[in-house]
């Protein structure tokens, strides 16, 4: 496939991507260099992420950015004055292919991962959004607040604010209703799974429950079974079991937990598979509509699944969604 964006480009060498420099891999540092200074090919070579997937996603972003607005603020000026980090909380809007748009379908909020210290949108949410667009679904991609210590519950607050900001532009974006799905990868998978816990997620913020959750190789409950540094970033090094407890997703699954599509790699060396297995067991025990898939040869960070045995998962996740009563 011939791409408009090439493996030798960076965000600064492609005019249509320059407005997003610093956001496509928000706060990501690789080998002591900001990720935006790496070519897209270098990023693929120094990670598990698929080069073809990255380029396809960026082609789609470039296409949309050339057609009109695609990048929107979430918080108003007053909120950003009170907390300057909120100025970086924005969202990309990826509309469905108009020829394939599913009437009345929920829009999908897709949260990239990055261990809560960065947001790897370019290599997770954007390629998946391009595939979901082709399936007829609108996608909202938030850039949420991250940090080095005690970031929770800021990312959850940003999901809530992104939902409201998208609906505030409902007519402009062409959204047909208020129904939505949350999808996340790694730390983003943890985030959207926590969003499904009413007491810390959707209900706390006065927002309807998501139609479904797509939890993709989530870094769940790291305080119970590593990696401990993620727990420190989420809650600080002095956090206690009492601090962690409200965010322990498997412990809070009940019959009203949102329908869930859970996918993880059996060879994940970055986050414990055990935690996803416990999540799957909780969904089963409480009768939550769910589909659990284990990619037997995949590890962590496979994004849209291209060239792994997770290939095609966005299609299967949509089939799960469309099969819900």
mmCIF file of C-alpha atoms in Angstrom:
data_model
loop_
_atom_site.group_PDB
_atom_site.id
_atom_site.type_symbol
_atom_site.label_atom_id
_atom_site.label_comp_id
_atom_site.label_asym_id
_atom_site.label_seq_id
_atom_site.Cartn_x
_atom_site.Cartn_y
_atom_site.Cartn_z
ATOM 1 C CA UNK A 1 0.000 0.000 0.000
ATOM 2 C CA UNK A 2 1.259 3.493 -0.889
ATOM 3 C CA UNK A 3 0.971 5.902 2.028
ATOM 4 C CA UNK A 4 0.831 9.679 2.011
ATOM 5 C CA UNK A 5 2.713 9.599 5.297
ATOM 6 C CA UNK A 6 5.973 7.648 5.035
ATOM 7 C CA UNK A 7 8.154 5.813 7.515
ATOM 8 C CA UNK A 8 10.834 8.518 7.138
ATOM 9 C CA UNK A 9 8.495 11.322 8.229
ATOM 10 C CA UNK A 10 7.984 12.862 11.641
ATOM 11 C CA UNK A 11 5.055 14.974 12.780
ATOM 12 C CA UNK A 12 7.087 18.099 11.993
ATOM 13 C CA UNK A 13 7.871 17.077 8.388
ATOM 14 C CA UNK A 14 4.224 16.495 7.424
ATOM 15 C CA UNK A 15 2.445 19.836 7.229
ATOM 16 C CA UNK A 16 -1.003 18.466 8.042
ATOM 17 C CA UNK A 17 0.290 16.758 11.178
ATOM 18 C CA UNK A 18 2.237 19.694 12.625
ATOM 19 C CA UNK A 19 -0.721 21.001 14.666
ATOM 20 C CA UNK A 20 -0.639 17.704 16.568
ATOM 21 C CA UNK A 21 3.098 17.587 17.272
ATOM 22 C CA UNK A 22 3.558 16.707 20.915
ATOM 23 C CA UNK A 23 0.078 15.195 21.138
ATOM 24 C CA UNK A 24 0.226 12.120 18.909
ATOM 25 C CA UNK A 25 2.612 10.614 21.480
ATOM 26 C CA UNK A 26 1.825 12.946 24.374
ATOM 27 C CA UNK A 27 4.703 13.206 26.873
ATOM 28 C CA UNK A 28 6.309 10.055 25.508
ATOM 29 C CA UNK A 29 10.104 9.856 25.884
ATOM 30 C CA UNK A 30 11.944 7.017 24.139
ATOM 31 C CA UNK A 31 15.694 6.562 24.727
ATOM 32 C CA UNK A 32 15.881 10.103 26.160
ATOM 33 C CA UNK A 33 14.294 11.625 23.045
ATOM 34 C CA UNK A 34 10.753 12.967 22.721
ATOM 35 C CA UNK A 35 8.728 10.573 20.588
ATOM 36 C CA UNK A 36 7.799 13.334 18.140
ATOM 37 C CA UNK A 37 11.500 13.611 17.174
ATOM 38 C CA UNK A 38 11.545 9.994 15.967
ATOM 39 C CA UNK A 39 10.527 9.040 12.461
ATOM 40 C CA UNK A 40 7.479 6.817 12.261
ATOM 41 C CA UNK A 41 9.676 3.992 11.031
ATOM 42 C CA UNK A 42 12.057 4.410 13.966
ATOM 43 C CA UNK A 43 9.147 4.262 16.387
ATOM 44 C CA UNK A 44 8.042 0.972 14.898
ATOM 45 C CA UNK A 45 11.582 -0.429 14.992
ATOM 46 C CA UNK A 46 12.053 0.477 18.649
ATOM 47 C CA UNK A 47 8.737 -0.912 19.854
ATOM 48 C CA UNK A 48 6.252 -3.708 19.329
ATOM 49 C CA UNK A 49 3.987 -1.424 17.342
ATOM 50 C CA UNK A 50 3.195 -2.178 13.726
ATOM 51 C CA UNK A 51 4.535 0.263 11.140
ATOM 52 C CA UNK A 52 1.778 -0.375 8.609
ATOM 53 C CA UNK A 53 -0.815 0.225 11.305
ATOM 54 C CA UNK A 54 0.779 3.548 12.284
ATOM 55 C CA UNK A 55 0.969 4.783 8.686
ATOM 56 C CA UNK A 56 -2.621 3.778 7.874
ATOM 57 C CA UNK A 57 -3.884 5.612 10.935
ATOM 58 C CA UNK A 58 -1.900 8.756 10.150
ATOM 59 C CA UNK A 59 -3.121 8.687 6.541
ATOM 60 C CA UNK A 60 -6.664 8.751 7.893
ATOM 61 C CA UNK A 61 -5.872 11.615 10.290
ATOM 62 C CA UNK A 62 -4.258 13.608 7.488
ATOM 63 C CA UNK A 63 -7.282 13.027 5.247
ATOM 64 C CA UNK A 64 -9.630 14.284 7.934
ATOM 65 C CA UNK A 65 -7.471 17.264 8.926
ATOM 66 C CA UNK A 66 -7.334 18.438 5.325
ATOM 67 C CA UNK A 67 -11.126 18.263 5.054
ATOM 68 C CA UNK A 68 -11.894 20.392 8.105
ATOM 69 C CA UNK A 69 -11.661 20.670 11.896
ATOM 70 C CA UNK A 70 -10.677 17.473 13.672
ATOM 71 C CA UNK A 71 -9.089 18.655 16.960
ATOM 72 C CA UNK A 72 -11.239 20.153 19.729
ATOM 73 C CA UNK A 73 -10.742 21.557 23.237
ATOM 74 C CA UNK A 74 -12.477 19.825 26.135
ATOM 75 C CA UNK A 75 -12.299 22.408 28.935
ATOM 76 C CA UNK A 76 -13.198 26.089 28.789
ATOM 77 C CA UNK A 77 -10.704 28.895 29.392
ATOM 78 C CA UNK A 78 -11.673 29.321 33.037
ATOM 79 C CA UNK A 79 -11.024 25.670 33.790
ATOM 80 C CA UNK A 80 -7.669 25.843 31.999
ATOM 81 C CA UNK A 81 -6.702 28.913 34.015
ATOM 82 C CA UNK A 82 -7.413 27.022 37.240
ATOM 83 C CA UNK A 83 -5.495 23.965 36.006
ATOM 84 C CA UNK A 84 -3.175 24.695 33.055
ATOM 85 C CA UNK A 85 -2.802 20.962 32.298
ATOM 86 C CA UNK A 86 -6.435 20.965 31.189
ATOM 87 C CA UNK A 87 -5.417 22.986 28.127
ATOM 88 C CA UNK A 88 -3.833 19.788 26.788
ATOM 89 C CA UNK A 89 -7.040 17.809 27.282
ATOM 90 C CA UNK A 90 -8.472 17.790 23.783
ATOM 91 C CA UNK A 91 -10.024 15.275 21.442
ATOM 92 C CA UNK A 92 -9.736 14.213 17.835
ATOM 93 C CA UNK A 93 -12.945 13.340 16.031
ATOM 94 C CA UNK A 94 -12.823 10.555 13.456
ATOM 95 C CA UNK A 95 -16.199 10.350 11.677
ATOM 96 C CA UNK A 96 -17.507 7.126 10.208
ATOM 97 C CA UNK A 97 -17.227 6.514 6.504
ATOM 98 C CA UNK A 98 -20.498 8.172 5.377
ATOM 99 C CA UNK A 99 -21.198 5.313 2.953
ATOM 100 C CA UNK A 100 -21.016 2.787 5.780
ATOM 101 C CA UNK A 101 -22.271 4.720 8.802
ATOM 102 C CA UNK A 102 -24.467 2.578 11.018
ATOM 103 C CA UNK A 103 -27.731 4.469 11.742
ATOM 104 C CA UNK A 104 -28.223 5.177 15.433
ATOM 105 C CA UNK A 105 -24.918 3.589 16.392
ATOM 106 C CA UNK A 106 -23.148 4.700 19.579
ATOM 107 C CA UNK A 107 -19.986 6.711 19.147
ATOM 108 C CA UNK A 108 -16.792 5.216 20.532
ATOM 109 C CA UNK A 109 -14.412 6.978 22.939
ATOM 110 C CA UNK A 110 -10.980 5.394 22.353
ATOM 111 C CA UNK A 111 -8.325 5.937 25.044
ATOM 112 C CA UNK A 112 -4.708 5.080 24.247
ATOM 113 C CA UNK A 113 -2.337 3.753 26.870
ATOM 114 C CA UNK A 114 1.051 4.825 28.157
ATOM 115 C CA UNK A 115 1.251 3.724 31.810
ATOM 116 C CA UNK A 116 -0.535 6.948 32.840
ATOM 117 C CA UNK A 117 2.717 8.848 32.217
ATOM 118 C CA UNK A 118 2.155 9.385 28.471
ATOM 119 C CA UNK A 119 -0.596 8.839 25.895
ATOM 120 C CA UNK A 120 0.365 6.767 22.836
ATOM 121 C CA UNK A 121 -2.527 7.826 20.628
ATOM 122 C CA UNK A 122 -0.706 7.480 17.317
ATOM 123 C CA UNK A 123 0.030 3.799 17.772
ATOM 124 C CA UNK A 124 -3.165 2.620 19.436
ATOM 125 C CA UNK A 125 -6.299 4.768 19.217
ATOM 126 C CA UNK A 126 -5.718 6.318 15.794
ATOM 127 C CA UNK A 127 -5.129 3.091 13.809
ATOM 128 C CA UNK A 128 -8.114 1.487 15.547
ATOM 129 C CA UNK A 129 -10.264 4.562 14.861
ATOM 130 C CA UNK A 130 -9.476 4.262 11.155
ATOM 131 C CA UNK A 131 -10.702 0.664 11.199
ATOM 132 C CA UNK A 132 -13.813 1.523 13.200
ATOM 133 C CA UNK A 133 -14.621 4.344 10.765
ATOM 134 C CA UNK A 134 -14.568 1.804 7.939
ATOM 135 C CA UNK A 135 -17.057 -0.278 9.937
ATOM 136 C CA UNK A 136 -19.430 2.678 10.156
ATOM 137 C CA UNK A 137 -18.657 4.052 13.632
ATOM 138 C CA UNK A 138 -17.727 7.562 14.783
ATOM 139 C CA UNK A 139 -14.737 7.713 17.124
ATOM 140 C CA UNK A 140 -13.722 10.320 19.700
ATOM 141 C CA UNK A 141 -10.058 10.108 20.760
ATOM 142 C CA UNK A 142 -9.209 11.969 23.983
ATOM 143 C CA UNK A 143 -5.837 13.249 25.073
ATOM 144 C CA UNK A 144 -6.128 12.982 28.845
ATOM 145 C CA UNK A 145 -3.996 14.175 31.755
ATOM 146 C CA UNK A 146 -1.096 11.989 32.804
ATOM 147 C CA UNK A 147 1.863 12.494 35.135
ATOM 148 C CA UNK A 148 4.537 10.911 37.253
ATOM 149 C CA UNK A 149 2.711 10.547 40.563
ATOM 150 C CA UNK A 150 -0.878 10.414 41.823
ATOM 151 C CA UNK A 151 -2.729 11.217 38.600
ATOM 152 C CA UNK A 152 -6.010 9.567 39.559
ATOM 153 C CA UNK A 153 -8.843 10.492 39.253
ATOM 154 C CA UNK A 154 -7.854 13.117 36.658
ATOM 155 C CA UNK A 155 -8.014 10.740 33.661
ATOM 156 C CA UNK A 156 -11.528 9.665 34.670
ATOM 157 C CA UNK A 157 -12.538 13.317 35.009
ATOM 158 C CA UNK A 158 -11.200 13.886 31.493
ATOM 159 C CA UNK A 159 -13.223 10.996 30.043
ATOM 160 C CA UNK A 160 -16.348 12.560 31.558
ATOM 161 C CA UNK A 161 -15.438 16.007 30.259
ATOM 162 C CA UNK A 162 -14.670 14.596 26.796
ATOM 163 C CA UNK A 163 -18.069 12.913 26.628
ATOM 164 C CA UNK A 164 -19.782 16.204 27.503
ATOM 165 C CA UNK A 165 -17.607 18.219 25.111
ATOM 166 C CA UNK A 166 -18.402 15.869 22.234
ATOM 167 C CA UNK A 167 -22.128 16.080 22.919
ATOM 168 C CA UNK A 168 -21.891 19.873 23.130
ATOM 169 C CA UNK A 169 -20.793 19.695 19.464
ATOM 170 C CA UNK A 170 -23.316 17.024 18.592
ATOM 171 C CA UNK A 171 -24.739 18.757 15.535
ATOM 172 C CA UNK A 172 -21.347 19.909 14.269
ATOM 173 C CA UNK A 173 -19.911 16.403 14.565
ATOM 174 C CA UNK A 174 -23.004 14.646 13.279
ATOM 175 C CA UNK A 175 -23.505 12.513 16.376
ATOM 176 C CA UNK A 176 -26.955 10.942 16.332
ATOM 177 C CA UNK A 177 -27.493 10.305 20.031
ATOM 178 C CA UNK A 178 -25.981 10.111 23.488
ATOM 179 C CA UNK A 179 -25.166 6.398 23.472
ATOM 180 C CA UNK A 180 -21.467 5.593 23.534
ATOM 181 C CA UNK A 181 -18.849 2.861 23.964
ATOM 182 C CA UNK A 182 -15.516 3.220 25.760
ATOM 183 C CA UNK A 183 -12.468 1.479 24.306
ATOM 184 C CA UNK A 184 -8.988 1.496 25.805
ATOM 185 C CA UNK A 185 -5.533 -0.022 25.512
ATOM 186 C CA UNK A 186 -3.116 -0.904 28.339
ATOM 187 C CA UNK A 187 -3.448 1.989 30.834
ATOM 188 C CA UNK A 188 -6.323 3.174 28.650
ATOM 189 C CA UNK A 189 -7.816 -0.303 29.057
ATOM 190 C CA UNK A 190 -7.488 0.093 32.807
ATOM 191 C CA UNK A 191 -9.083 3.531 32.529
ATOM 192 C CA UNK A 192 -12.162 2.404 30.591
ATOM 193 C CA UNK A 193 -12.584 -0.661 32.824
ATOM 194 C CA UNK A 194 -12.544 1.653 35.855
ATOM 195 C CA UNK A 195 -15.067 3.845 34.035
ATOM 196 C CA UNK A 196 -17.420 0.861 34.197
ATOM 197 C CA UNK A 197 -17.241 0.851 38.017
ATOM 198 C CA UNK A 198 -20.180 3.118 38.817
ATOM 199 C CA UNK A 199 -18.763 4.520 42.066
ATOM 200 C CA UNK A 200 -15.584 5.887 40.472
ATOM 201 C CA UNK A 201 -16.659 6.036 36.828
ATOM 202 C CA UNK A 202 -19.720 6.957 34.822
ATOM 203 C CA UNK A 203 -22.256 7.231 37.662
ATOM 204 C CA UNK A 204 -19.962 9.372 39.798
ATOM 205 C CA UNK A 205 -19.911 11.937 36.992
ATOM 206 C CA UNK A 206 -23.634 11.806 36.278
ATOM 207 C CA UNK A 207 -23.168 10.227 32.852
ATOM 208 C CA UNK A 208 -25.143 7.249 31.491
ATOM 209 C CA UNK A 209 -23.466 3.861 31.504
ATOM 210 C CA UNK A 210 -21.597 3.044 28.303
ATOM 211 C CA UNK A 211 -23.308 0.685 25.896
ATOM 212 C CA UNK A 212 -20.203 -1.489 26.108
ATOM 213 C CA UNK A 213 -16.562 -1.507 27.145
ATOM 214 C CA UNK A 214 -13.752 -2.692 24.865
ATOM 215 C CA UNK A 215 -10.867 -3.450 27.241
ATOM 216 C CA UNK A 216 -7.722 -4.274 25.239
ATOM 217 C CA UNK A 217 -4.650 -5.697 27.064
ATOM 218 C CA UNK A 218 -5.614 -3.650 30.163
ATOM 219 C CA UNK A 219 -3.124 -2.906 32.937
ATOM 220 C CA UNK A 220 -5.635 -3.727 35.659
ATOM 221 C CA UNK A 221 -5.061 -3.454 39.433
ATOM 222 C CA UNK A 222 -1.231 -3.126 39.261
ATOM 223 C CA UNK A 223 -0.978 -2.849 43.056
ATOM 224 C CA UNK A 224 -2.148 -6.464 43.366
ATOM 225 C CA UNK A 225 0.144 -7.987 40.779
ATOM 226 C CA UNK A 226 2.695 -5.551 39.255
ATOM 227 C CA UNK A 227 3.925 -3.487 37.568
ATOM 228 C CA UNK A 228 4.139 -1.499 40.799
ATOM 229 C CA UNK A 229 5.371 1.702 39.141
ATOM 230 C CA UNK A 230 1.973 2.134 37.464
ATOM 231 C CA UNK A 231 0.286 2.007 40.871
ATOM 232 C CA UNK A 232 2.707 4.704 42.078
ATOM 233 C CA UNK A 233 1.882 6.879 39.088
ATOM 234 C CA UNK A 234 -1.826 6.350 39.630
ATOM 235 C CA UNK A 235 -1.951 6.897 43.392
ATOM 236 C CA UNK A 236 1.495 7.831 44.714
ATOM 237 C CA UNK A 237 4.050 5.700 46.563
ATOM 238 C CA UNK A 238 2.343 6.145 49.927
ATOM 239 C CA UNK A 239 -1.051 4.840 48.816
ATOM 240 C CA UNK A 240 -2.754 2.214 50.948
ATOM 241 C CA UNK A 241 -5.113 -0.665 50.270
ATOM 242 C CA UNK A 242 -7.920 1.708 51.208
ATOM 243 C CA UNK A 243 -6.791 4.032 48.402
ATOM 244 C CA UNK A 244 -6.625 1.234 45.840
ATOM 245 C CA UNK A 245 -9.855 -0.527 46.760
ATOM 246 C CA UNK A 246 -12.372 1.660 44.848
ATOM 247 C CA UNK A 247 -10.406 1.128 41.612
ATOM 248 C CA UNK A 248 -10.030 -2.655 41.891
ATOM 249 C CA UNK A 249 -12.126 -3.507 38.856
ATOM 250 C CA UNK A 250 -12.627 -7.282 39.323
ATOM 251 C CA UNK A 251 -13.690 -6.693 42.930
ATOM 252 C CA UNK A 252 -16.392 -4.255 41.815
ATOM 253 C CA UNK A 253 -17.888 -6.157 38.909
ATOM 254 C CA UNK A 254 -21.563 -6.907 39.532
ATOM 255 C CA UNK A 255 -24.620 -7.702 37.458
ATOM 256 C CA UNK A 256 -24.970 -4.070 36.368
ATOM 257 C CA UNK A 257 -21.400 -3.742 35.082
ATOM 258 C CA UNK A 258 -21.491 -2.748 31.376
ATOM 259 C CA UNK A 259 -21.177 -5.440 28.692
ATOM 260 C CA UNK A 260 -17.502 -6.041 28.049
ATOM 261 C CA UNK A 261 -15.283 -7.217 25.213
ATOM 262 C CA UNK A 262 -11.945 -8.191 26.785
ATOM 263 C CA UNK A 263 -8.871 -9.033 24.715
ATOM 264 C CA UNK A 264 -5.342 -9.718 25.912
ATOM 265 C CA UNK A 265 -2.207 -11.518 24.768
ATOM 266 C CA UNK A 266 -1.122 -14.725 26.452
ATOM 267 C CA UNK A 267 2.509 -13.654 26.073
ATOM 268 C CA UNK A 268 2.059 -10.202 27.582
ATOM 269 C CA UNK A 269 5.327 -9.460 29.389
ATOM 270 C CA UNK A 270 4.374 -5.906 30.373
ATOM 271 C CA UNK A 271 1.258 -6.389 32.494
ATOM 272 C CA UNK A 272 0.150 -9.536 34.320
ATOM 273 C CA UNK A 273 -2.243 -11.738 32.383
ATOM 274 C CA UNK A 274 -3.492 -12.939 35.782
ATOM 275 C CA UNK A 275 -5.346 -9.665 36.336
ATOM 276 C CA UNK A 276 -7.242 -9.949 33.047
ATOM 277 C CA UNK A 277 -8.087 -13.564 33.866
ATOM 278 C CA UNK A 278 -9.568 -12.425 37.188
ATOM 279 C CA UNK A 279 -11.537 -9.734 35.376
ATOM 280 C CA UNK A 280 -12.898 -12.337 32.946
ATOM 281 C CA UNK A 281 -13.841 -14.620 35.830
ATOM 282 C CA UNK A 282 -15.730 -11.795 37.558
ATOM 283 C CA UNK A 283 -17.679 -11.008 34.385
ATOM 284 C CA UNK A 284 -18.666 -14.664 34.084
ATOM 285 C CA UNK A 285 -19.607 -15.075 37.746
ATOM 286 C CA UNK A 286 -21.899 -12.032 37.717
ATOM 287 C CA UNK A 287 -23.581 -12.809 34.408
ATOM 288 C CA UNK A 288 -22.296 -9.705 32.651
ATOM 289 C CA UNK A 289 -22.659 -10.004 28.854
ATOM 290 C CA UNK A 290 -19.097 -10.452 27.688
ATOM 291 C CA UNK A 291 -16.722 -11.878 25.154
ATOM 292 C CA UNK A 292 -13.200 -12.776 26.224
ATOM 293 C CA UNK A 293 -10.471 -13.424 23.674
ATOM 294 C CA UNK A 294 -6.911 -14.523 24.347
ATOM 295 C CA UNK A 295 -4.379 -13.984 21.567
ATOM 296 C CA UNK A 296 -2.134 -16.962 22.206
ATOM 297 C CA UNK A 297 1.019 -15.658 20.537
ATOM 298 C CA UNK A 298 0.561 -11.896 21.024
ATOM 299 C CA UNK A 299 2.222 -9.833 23.701
ATOM 300 C CA UNK A 300 1.510 -6.300 24.845
ATOM 301 C CA UNK A 301 0.817 -3.297 22.670
ATOM 302 C CA UNK A 302 -0.517 -4.948 19.520
ATOM 303 C CA UNK A 303 -2.846 -2.029 18.801
ATOM 304 C CA UNK A 304 -5.248 -2.929 16.014
ATOM 305 C CA UNK A 305 -3.867 -6.473 15.990
ATOM 306 C CA UNK A 306 -2.294 -6.309 12.561
ATOM 307 C CA UNK A 307 0.183 -9.147 11.877
ATOM 308 C CA UNK A 308 -0.632 -10.911 15.159
ATOM 309 C CA UNK A 309 -3.157 -13.569 16.098
ATOM 310 C CA UNK A 310 -5.317 -10.721 17.431
ATOM 311 C CA UNK A 311 -5.837 -9.569 13.819
ATOM 312 C CA UNK A 312 -9.411 -8.486 13.123
ATOM 313 C CA UNK A 313 -10.396 -7.837 16.715
ATOM 314 C CA UNK A 314 -12.130 -4.497 15.923
ATOM 315 C CA UNK A 315 -14.552 -6.397 13.672
ATOM 316 C CA UNK A 316 -15.215 -8.974 16.390
ATOM 317 C CA UNK A 317 -15.683 -6.283 19.022
ATOM 318 C CA UNK A 318 -18.281 -4.562 16.827
ATOM 319 C CA UNK A 319 -20.036 -7.911 16.266
ATOM 320 C CA UNK A 320 -20.191 -8.299 20.054
ATOM 321 C CA UNK A 321 -21.615 -4.780 20.387
ATOM 322 C CA UNK A 322 -24.199 -5.288 17.677
ATOM 323 C CA UNK A 323 -25.257 -8.595 19.226
ATOM 324 C CA UNK A 324 -26.216 -7.032 22.551
ATOM 325 C CA UNK A 325 -29.941 -6.955 23.288
#
